[in-house]
Amino acid sequence: MHLLLVEDELEIQSFLRRSLSEAGYQVEAAGDGKTAERLAIEGGHDALIVDLGLPDQDGISLILRLRELGVNAPVLILSARRSVDDRVRGLEQGGDDYLTKPFALAELLARLRNLLKRHNPSSSNATHLRVLDLELDILRREASRGGERLNLTPQEFVLLEYLCRNAGRVVTRSMILDQVWGMRIQPDTNVVDVHIYRLRGKVDTEGYQPLIRTIRGVGYVLKDR
Ligand code: CA
């Protein structure tokens, strides 16, 4: 999971950076709104942590600007402002959760986990999907397993993306037909099975744990553990 941390107090920034890295997140940090904007537009963040009091602009203006620019990752607002008004304003204007300083690290981590759970991986905004050693770069339309690039057709990529977004859940043939091929009614066709067969030949190669499971008579599930 990639995070963008926007915090101008260097002590807090480096503390959070270290703590979040230790918790397994990859963290990019910015100390002002302008840098944050540049990093956020480059994309790939699963969540943003934004302090409201920034040196060059208000954190809320930053969030609004990012939303305008199409940055949809969930935002956890960090602020010393305690009043209910500030909190409501922050949440109304594009923040997804709010934490007042000083805060306990455990609470920040818990809120972050919830935020990410609410928005990923079913969120259609995620630009990177990861299920075990399988990785999908949605923008580049590239997939890899164990770091090795998979040579997928565009249709196979869409199918794998759909399976990844629903990892751990069974998807039926009709769901796949509807979501991947845009067919509402299940025609008399084995198009799904044929594509799953080909996809499996590329994803579940020798030496790798098989991820695509067939649930007989129902559909398929991409294993996530
Ligand atoms: Ca500040």
CSV table of C-alpha atoms and ligand atoms in Angstrom, one decimal, residues 7-9 51-55 101, ligand 1:
chain,number,residue,atom,x,y,z
A,7,GLU,CA,2.8,17.2,7.0
A,8,ASP,CA,5.0,20.3,7.5
A,9,GLU,CA,6.2,19.6,11.0
A,51,ASP,CA,-2.3,17.9,7.8
A,52,LEU,CA,-4.6,21.0,7.6
A,53,GLY,CA,-2.1,23.6,8.6
A,54,LEU,CA,0.4,23.7,5.8
A,55,PRO,CA,2.8,26.6,5.1
A,101,LYS,CA,-3.5,16.1,17.2
B,1,CA,CA,1.0,21.9,10.3
